[in-house]
Short mmCIF file of C-alpha atoms and ligand atoms in Angstrom, two decimals:
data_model
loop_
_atom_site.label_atom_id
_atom_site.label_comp_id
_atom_site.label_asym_id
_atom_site.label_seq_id
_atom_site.Cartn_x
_atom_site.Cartn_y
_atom_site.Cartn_z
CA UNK H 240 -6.23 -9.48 -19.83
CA UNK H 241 -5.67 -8.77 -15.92
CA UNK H 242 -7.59 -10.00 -13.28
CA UNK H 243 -11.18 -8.84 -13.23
CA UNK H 244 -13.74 -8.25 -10.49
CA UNK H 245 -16.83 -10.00 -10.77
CA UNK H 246 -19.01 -7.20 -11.96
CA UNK H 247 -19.08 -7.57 -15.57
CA UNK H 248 -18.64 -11.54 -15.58
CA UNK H 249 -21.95 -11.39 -13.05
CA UNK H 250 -24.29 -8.96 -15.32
CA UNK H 251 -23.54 -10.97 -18.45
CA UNK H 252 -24.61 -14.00 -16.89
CA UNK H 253 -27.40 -12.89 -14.81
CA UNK H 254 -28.79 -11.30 -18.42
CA UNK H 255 -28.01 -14.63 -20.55
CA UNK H 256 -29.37 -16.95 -17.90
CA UNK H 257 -25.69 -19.28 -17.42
CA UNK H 258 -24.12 -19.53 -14.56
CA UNK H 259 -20.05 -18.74 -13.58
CA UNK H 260 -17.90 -21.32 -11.69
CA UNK H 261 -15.75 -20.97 -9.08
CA UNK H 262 -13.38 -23.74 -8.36
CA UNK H 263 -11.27 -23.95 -5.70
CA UNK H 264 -7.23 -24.06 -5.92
CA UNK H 265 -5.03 -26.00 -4.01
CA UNK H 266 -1.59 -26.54 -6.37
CA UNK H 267 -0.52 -26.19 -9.96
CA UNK H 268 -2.47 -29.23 -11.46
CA UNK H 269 -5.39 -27.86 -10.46
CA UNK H 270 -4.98 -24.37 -11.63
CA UNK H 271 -3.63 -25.54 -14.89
CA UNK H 272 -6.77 -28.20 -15.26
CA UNK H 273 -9.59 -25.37 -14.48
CA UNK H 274 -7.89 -22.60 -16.88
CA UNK H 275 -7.05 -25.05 -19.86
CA UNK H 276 -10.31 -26.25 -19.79
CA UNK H 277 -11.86 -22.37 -19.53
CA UNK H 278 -9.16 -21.33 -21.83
CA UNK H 279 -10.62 -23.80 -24.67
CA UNK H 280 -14.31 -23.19 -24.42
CA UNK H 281 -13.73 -19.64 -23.53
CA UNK H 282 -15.54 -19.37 -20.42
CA UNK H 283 -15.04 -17.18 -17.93
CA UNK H 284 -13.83 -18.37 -14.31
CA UNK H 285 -13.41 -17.50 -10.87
CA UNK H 286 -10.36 -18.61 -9.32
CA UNK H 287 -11.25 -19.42 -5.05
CA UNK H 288 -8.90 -19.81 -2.78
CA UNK H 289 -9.95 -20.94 0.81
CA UNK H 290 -8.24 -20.15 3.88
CA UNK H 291 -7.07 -23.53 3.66
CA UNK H 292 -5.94 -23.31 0.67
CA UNK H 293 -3.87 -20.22 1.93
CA UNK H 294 -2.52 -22.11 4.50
CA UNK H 295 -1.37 -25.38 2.64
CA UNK H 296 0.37 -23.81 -0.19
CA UNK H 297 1.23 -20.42 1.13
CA UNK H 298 -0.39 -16.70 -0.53
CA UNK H 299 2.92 -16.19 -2.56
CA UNK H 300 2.55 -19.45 -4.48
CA UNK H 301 -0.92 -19.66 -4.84
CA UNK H 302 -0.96 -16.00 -6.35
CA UNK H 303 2.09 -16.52 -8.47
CA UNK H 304 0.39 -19.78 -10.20
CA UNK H 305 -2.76 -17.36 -10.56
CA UNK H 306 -0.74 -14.89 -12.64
CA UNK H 307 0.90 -17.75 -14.49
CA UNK H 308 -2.49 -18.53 -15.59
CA UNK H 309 -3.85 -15.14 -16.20
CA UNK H 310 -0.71 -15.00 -18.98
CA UNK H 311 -1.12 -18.75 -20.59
CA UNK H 312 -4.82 -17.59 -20.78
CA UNK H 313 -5.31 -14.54 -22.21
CA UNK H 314 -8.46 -14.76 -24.13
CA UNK H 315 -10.98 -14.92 -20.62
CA UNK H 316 -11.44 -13.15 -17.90
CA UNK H 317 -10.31 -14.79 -14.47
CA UNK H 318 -11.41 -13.23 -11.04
CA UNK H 319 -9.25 -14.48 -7.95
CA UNK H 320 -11.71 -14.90 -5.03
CA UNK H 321 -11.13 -15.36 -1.48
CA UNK H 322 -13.88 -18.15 -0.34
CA UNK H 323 -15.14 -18.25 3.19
CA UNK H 324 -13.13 -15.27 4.20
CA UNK H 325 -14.05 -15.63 8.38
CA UNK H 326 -13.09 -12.08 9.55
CA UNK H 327 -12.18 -8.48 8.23
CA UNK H 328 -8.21 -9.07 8.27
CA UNK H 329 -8.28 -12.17 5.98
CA UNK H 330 -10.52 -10.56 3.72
CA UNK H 331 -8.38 -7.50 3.53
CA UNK H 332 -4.96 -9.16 3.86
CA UNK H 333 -6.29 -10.93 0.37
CA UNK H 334 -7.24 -7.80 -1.01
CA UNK H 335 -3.95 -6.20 -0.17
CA UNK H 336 -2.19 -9.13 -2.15
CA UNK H 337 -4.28 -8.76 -5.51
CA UNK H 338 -7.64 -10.60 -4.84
CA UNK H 339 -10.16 -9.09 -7.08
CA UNK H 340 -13.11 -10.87 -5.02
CA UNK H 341 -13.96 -11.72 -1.58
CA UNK H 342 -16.53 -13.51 0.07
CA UNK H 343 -16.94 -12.42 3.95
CA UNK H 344 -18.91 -15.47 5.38
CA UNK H 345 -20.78 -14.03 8.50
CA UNK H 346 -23.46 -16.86 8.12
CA UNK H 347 -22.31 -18.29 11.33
CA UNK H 348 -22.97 -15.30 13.43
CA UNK H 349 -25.80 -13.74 14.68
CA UNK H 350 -27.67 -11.43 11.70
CA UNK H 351 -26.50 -7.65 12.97
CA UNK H 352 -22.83 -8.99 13.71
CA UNK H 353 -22.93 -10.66 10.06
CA UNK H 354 -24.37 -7.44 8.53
CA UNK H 355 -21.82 -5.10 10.90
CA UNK H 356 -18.31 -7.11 9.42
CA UNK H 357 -20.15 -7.28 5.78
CA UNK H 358 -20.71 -3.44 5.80
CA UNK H 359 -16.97 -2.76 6.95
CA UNK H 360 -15.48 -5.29 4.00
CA UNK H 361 -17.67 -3.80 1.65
CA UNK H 362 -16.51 -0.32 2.56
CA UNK H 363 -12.35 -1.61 2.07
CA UNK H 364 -12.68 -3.58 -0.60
CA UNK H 365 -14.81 -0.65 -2.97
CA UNK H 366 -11.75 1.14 -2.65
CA UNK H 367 -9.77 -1.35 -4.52
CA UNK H 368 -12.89 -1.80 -7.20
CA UNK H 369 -12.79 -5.40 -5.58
CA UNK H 370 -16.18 -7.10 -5.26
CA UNK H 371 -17.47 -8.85 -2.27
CA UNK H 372 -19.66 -11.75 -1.32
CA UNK H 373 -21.65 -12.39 1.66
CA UNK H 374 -24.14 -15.18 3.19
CA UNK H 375 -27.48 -15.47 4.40
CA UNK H 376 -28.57 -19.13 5.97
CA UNK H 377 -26.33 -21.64 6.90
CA UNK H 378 -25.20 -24.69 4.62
CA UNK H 379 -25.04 -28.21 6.39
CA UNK H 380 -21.31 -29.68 6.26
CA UNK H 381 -17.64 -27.91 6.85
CA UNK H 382 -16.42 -25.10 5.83
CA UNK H 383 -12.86 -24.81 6.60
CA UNK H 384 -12.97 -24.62 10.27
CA UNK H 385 -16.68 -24.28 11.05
CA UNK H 386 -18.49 -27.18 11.19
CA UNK H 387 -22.69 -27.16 10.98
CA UNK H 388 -24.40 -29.93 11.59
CA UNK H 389 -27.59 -31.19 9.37
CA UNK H 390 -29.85 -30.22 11.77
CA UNK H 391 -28.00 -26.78 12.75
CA UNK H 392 -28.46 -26.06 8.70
CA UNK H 393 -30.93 -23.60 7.75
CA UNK H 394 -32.79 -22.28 4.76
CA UNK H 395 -32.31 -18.25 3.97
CA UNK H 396 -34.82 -16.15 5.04
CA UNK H 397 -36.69 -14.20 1.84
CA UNK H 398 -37.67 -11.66 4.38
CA UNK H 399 -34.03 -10.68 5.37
CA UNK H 400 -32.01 -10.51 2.08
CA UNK H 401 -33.38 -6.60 0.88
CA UNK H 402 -32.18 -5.27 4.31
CA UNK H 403 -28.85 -6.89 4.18
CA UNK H 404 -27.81 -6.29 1.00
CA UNK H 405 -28.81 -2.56 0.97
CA UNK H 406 -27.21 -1.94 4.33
CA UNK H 407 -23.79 -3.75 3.47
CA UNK H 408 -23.71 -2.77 -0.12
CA UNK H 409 -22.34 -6.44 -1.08
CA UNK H 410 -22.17 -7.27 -5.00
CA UNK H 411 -23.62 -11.02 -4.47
CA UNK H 412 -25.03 -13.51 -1.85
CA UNK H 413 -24.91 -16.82 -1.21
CA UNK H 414 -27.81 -18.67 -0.24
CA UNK H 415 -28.91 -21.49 1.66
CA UNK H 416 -31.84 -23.24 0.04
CA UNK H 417 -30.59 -26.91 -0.11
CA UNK H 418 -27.07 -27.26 -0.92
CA UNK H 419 -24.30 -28.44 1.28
CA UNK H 420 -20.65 -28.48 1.42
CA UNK H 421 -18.42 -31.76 1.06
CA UNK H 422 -19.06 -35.40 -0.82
CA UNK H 423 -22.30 -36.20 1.73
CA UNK H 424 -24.97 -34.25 0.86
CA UNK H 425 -27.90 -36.63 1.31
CA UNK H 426 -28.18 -39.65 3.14
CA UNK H 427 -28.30 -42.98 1.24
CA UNK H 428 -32.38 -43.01 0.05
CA UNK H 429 -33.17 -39.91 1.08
CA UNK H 430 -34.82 -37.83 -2.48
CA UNK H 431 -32.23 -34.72 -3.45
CA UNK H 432 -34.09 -31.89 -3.06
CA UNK H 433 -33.40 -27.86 -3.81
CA UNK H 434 -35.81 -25.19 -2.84
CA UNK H 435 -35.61 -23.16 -5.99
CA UNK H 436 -39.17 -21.80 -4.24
CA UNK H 437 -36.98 -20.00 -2.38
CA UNK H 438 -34.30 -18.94 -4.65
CA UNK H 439 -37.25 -17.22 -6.59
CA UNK H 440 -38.64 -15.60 -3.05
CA UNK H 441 -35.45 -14.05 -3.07
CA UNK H 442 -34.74 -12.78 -6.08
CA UNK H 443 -38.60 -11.45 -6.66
CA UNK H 444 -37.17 -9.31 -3.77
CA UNK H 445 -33.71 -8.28 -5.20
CA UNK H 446 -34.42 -8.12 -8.98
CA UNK H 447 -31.44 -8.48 -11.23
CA UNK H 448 -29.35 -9.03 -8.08
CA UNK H 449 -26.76 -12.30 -8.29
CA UNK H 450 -26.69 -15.15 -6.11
CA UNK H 451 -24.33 -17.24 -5.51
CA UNK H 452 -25.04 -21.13 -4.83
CA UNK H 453 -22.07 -22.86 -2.30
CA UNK H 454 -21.58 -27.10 -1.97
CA UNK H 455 -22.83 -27.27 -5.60
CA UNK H 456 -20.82 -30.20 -6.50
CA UNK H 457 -22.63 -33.52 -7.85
CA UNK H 458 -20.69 -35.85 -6.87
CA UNK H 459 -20.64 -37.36 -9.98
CA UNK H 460 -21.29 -41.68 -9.49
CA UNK H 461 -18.61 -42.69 -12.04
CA UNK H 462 -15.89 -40.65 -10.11
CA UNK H 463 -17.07 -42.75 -6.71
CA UNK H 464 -17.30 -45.62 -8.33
CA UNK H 465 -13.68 -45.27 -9.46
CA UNK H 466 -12.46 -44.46 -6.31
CA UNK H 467 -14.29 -47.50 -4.41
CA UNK H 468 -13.03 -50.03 -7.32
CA UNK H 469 -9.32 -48.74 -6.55
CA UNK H 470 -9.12 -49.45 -2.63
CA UNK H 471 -11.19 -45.90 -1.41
CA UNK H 472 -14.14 -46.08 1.27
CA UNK H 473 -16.69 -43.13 -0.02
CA UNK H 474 -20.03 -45.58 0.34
CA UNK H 475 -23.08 -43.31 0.22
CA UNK H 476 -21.46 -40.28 -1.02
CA UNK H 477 -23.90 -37.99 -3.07
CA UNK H 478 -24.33 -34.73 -4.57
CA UNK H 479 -26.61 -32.48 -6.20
CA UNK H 480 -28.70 -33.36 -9.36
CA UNK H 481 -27.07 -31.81 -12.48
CA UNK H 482 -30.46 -30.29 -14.02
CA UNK H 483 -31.62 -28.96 -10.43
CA UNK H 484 -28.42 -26.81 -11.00
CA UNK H 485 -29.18 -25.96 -14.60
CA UNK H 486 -32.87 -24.37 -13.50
CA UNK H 487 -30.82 -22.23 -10.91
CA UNK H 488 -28.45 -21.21 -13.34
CA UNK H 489 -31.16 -20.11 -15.33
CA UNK H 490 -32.30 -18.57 -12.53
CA UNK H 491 -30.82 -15.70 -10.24
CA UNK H 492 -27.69 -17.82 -9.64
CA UNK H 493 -24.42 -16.22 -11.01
CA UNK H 494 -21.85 -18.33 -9.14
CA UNK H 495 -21.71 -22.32 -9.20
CA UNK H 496 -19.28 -22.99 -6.11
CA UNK H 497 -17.16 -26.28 -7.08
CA UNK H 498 -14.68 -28.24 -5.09
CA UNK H 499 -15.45 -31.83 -3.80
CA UNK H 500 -16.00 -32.73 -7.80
CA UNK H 501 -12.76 -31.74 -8.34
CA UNK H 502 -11.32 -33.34 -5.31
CA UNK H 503 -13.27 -36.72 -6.24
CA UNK H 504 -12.23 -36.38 -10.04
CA UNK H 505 -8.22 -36.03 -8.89
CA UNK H 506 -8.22 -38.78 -6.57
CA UNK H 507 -10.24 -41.18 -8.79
CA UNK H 508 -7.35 -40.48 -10.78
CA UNK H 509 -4.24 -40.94 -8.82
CA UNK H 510 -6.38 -44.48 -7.46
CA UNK H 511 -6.41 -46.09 -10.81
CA UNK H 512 -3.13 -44.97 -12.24
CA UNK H 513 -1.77 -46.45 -9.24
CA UNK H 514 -3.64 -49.18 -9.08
CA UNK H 515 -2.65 -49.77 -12.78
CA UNK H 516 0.74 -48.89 -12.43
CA UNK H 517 2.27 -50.21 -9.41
CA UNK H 518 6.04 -49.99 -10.46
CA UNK H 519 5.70 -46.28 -10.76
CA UNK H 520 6.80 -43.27 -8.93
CA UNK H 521 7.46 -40.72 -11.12
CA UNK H 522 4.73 -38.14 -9.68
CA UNK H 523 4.35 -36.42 -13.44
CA UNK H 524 2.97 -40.02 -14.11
CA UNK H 525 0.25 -39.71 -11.98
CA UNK H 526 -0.80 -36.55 -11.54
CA UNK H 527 -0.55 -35.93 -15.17
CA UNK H 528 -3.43 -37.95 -15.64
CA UNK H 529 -5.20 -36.52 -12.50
CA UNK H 530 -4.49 -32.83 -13.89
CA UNK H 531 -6.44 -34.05 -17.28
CA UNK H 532 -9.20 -35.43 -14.69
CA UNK H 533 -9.89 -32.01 -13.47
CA UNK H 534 -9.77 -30.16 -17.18
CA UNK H 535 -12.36 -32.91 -18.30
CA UNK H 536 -14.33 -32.32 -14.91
CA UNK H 537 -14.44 -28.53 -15.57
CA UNK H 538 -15.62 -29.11 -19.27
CA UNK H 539 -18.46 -31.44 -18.46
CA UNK H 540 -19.70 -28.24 -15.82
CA UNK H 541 -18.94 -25.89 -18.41
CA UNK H 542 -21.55 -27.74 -20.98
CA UNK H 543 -23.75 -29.06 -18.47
CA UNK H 544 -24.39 -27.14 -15.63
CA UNK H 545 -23.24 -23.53 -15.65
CA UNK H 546 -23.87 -23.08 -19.83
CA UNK H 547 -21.43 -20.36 -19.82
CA UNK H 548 -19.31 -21.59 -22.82
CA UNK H 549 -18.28 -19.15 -25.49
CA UNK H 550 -19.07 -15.92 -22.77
CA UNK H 551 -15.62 -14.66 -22.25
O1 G3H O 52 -16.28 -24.63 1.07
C1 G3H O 52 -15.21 -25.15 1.31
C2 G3H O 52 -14.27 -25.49 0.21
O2 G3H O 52 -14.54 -26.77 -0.30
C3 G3H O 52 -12.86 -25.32 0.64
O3 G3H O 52 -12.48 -26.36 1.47
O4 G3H O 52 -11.47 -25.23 3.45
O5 G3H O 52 -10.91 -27.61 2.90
O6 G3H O 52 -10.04 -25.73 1.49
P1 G3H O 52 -11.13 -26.22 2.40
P1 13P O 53 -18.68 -28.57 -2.77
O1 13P O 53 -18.14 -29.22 -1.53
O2 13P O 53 -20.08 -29.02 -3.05
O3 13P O 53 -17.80 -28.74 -3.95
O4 13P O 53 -18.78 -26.99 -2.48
C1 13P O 53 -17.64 -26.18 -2.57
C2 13P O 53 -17.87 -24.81 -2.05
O5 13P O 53 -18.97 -24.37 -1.77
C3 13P O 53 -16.70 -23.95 -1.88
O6 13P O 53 -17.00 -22.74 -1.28
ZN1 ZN O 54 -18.59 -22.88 0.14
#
């Protein structure tokens, strides 16, 4: 089937309590990991591609491996999503190639400025039946070039989301209530903590309306561990409880936002096949392996966290 918006993929789940995921793309292994793996246990996926992404492996490539997969998997539905689209032109240069999903991220800016650019993506991108995502709060941690510090980070207001959404018209929003972006999400002794109080604030106030959770990743301990035993320096690094994830995904949350799992799962690979295998250099040798890593990584959130297998 061709690309889909998020529409359909986002009212199933919202209605059978699972969760999507979105997982960003960088190069082929990574595409082919995610979509083998969603391919299998017939999930549906959303395909993200950041504005770094864009950069590093150029729009042409990235969309052409996108396609590839849309025709090596042709029992589920794939979306291709811009994430952390910072201004109108990126957000409609993407829909202009073939995105079927973008996320404006206004969070940064002040609230009528955020709901101003929303309103005017929104209004393109209906054209083109493409959907669009916008934020509310501020995460802690990078994303791509905007950097917020912990104590910069806020929680979303409750009292804000109705206006916004009915005066941009966006399909979903992301939501601040905990999460954070990269492999550092707590500091070493400090309890994990997600205010699903306030995921239910807000969607008591936009019934039946999807969320979308960003810097969801868990940083799963066995990947870290891997990594440190095999010459890396990630001390400390930690993520978000698996079952805190589950209750949201039960909840109002539509969209599970994963990266750094993947990131962690690929280099934990490419460490210990190296480590292993010092002779080599053949790169199919390594990231082979590492290209399995991320298929395996995108099962366990398939079955674990999102619960969305056997929905495509
Ligand atoms: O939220 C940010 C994503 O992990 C993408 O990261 O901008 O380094 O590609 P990136
Ligand atoms: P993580 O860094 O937790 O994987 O979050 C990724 C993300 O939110 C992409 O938009
Ligand atoms: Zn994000």
């Amino acid at each position: 089937m061709p690309l889909v918006n998020t529409t359909e993929m986002f009212k199933k789940a919202y209605e059978g309590g699972y969760a999507i995921g979105a997982f960003n793309v960088n190069n082929m292994e990574i595409v082919q990991g995610i979509t083998s793996a969603c391919e299998e246990l017939k999930a549906p996926v959303i395909l993200q591609v950041s504005a770094g992404a864009r950069k590093y492996a150029n729009r042409t490539y990235l969309m052409k491996l996108v396609e590839a997969a849309v025709i090596e998997c042709p029992d589920i539905p794939i979306a291709l999503h811009l994430d952390h689209g910072p201004s109108f032109e990126l957000c409609k240069s993407c829909i202009d190639d073939g995105f079927t999903s973008v996320m404006f991220d206004g969070s940064s800016k002040p609230y009528e400025e955020n709901v101003e650019e929303a309103s005017r993506v929104v209004e393109y991108a209906h054209k083109y039946g493409v959907t669009v995502e916008a934020e509310l709060g501020r995460l802690a941690g990078v994303e791509d070039d905007v950097k917020v510090s912990d104590d910069k980070a806020q929680y979303t207001d409750p009292d804000e989301v109705q206006d916004f959404v009915t005066r941009t018209g966006v399909d979903s929003l992301a939501i601040a209530i905990g999460t954070s972006h990269g492999a550092y999400k707590f500091k070493p002794g400090q309890k994990p903590k997600l205010r699903l109080d306030i995921l239910q604030e807000v969607s008591d106030r936009l019934p039946g309306f999807p969320i979308v959770l960003h810097g969801a990743s868990s940083v799963v301990p066995e990947f870290v561990k891997m990594i440190n035993d095999n010459g890396g320096q990630m001390p400390d690094a930690i993520g978000i409880p698996e079952e805190m994830l589950r209750e949201a995904a039960k909840m109002a949350v539509c969209k599970i936002n994963v990266d750094s799992d993947l990131r962690l799962a690929m280099t934990a690979s490419v460490r210990k096949y190296l480590a292993e295998n010092p002779s080599h250099f053949d790169p199919r040798q390594y990231l082979g392996p590492a290209r399995d890593a991320i298929k395996a990584m995108v099962e366990h959130k398939i079955n674990v966290v999102l619960g969305c297998a056997g929905k495509a």
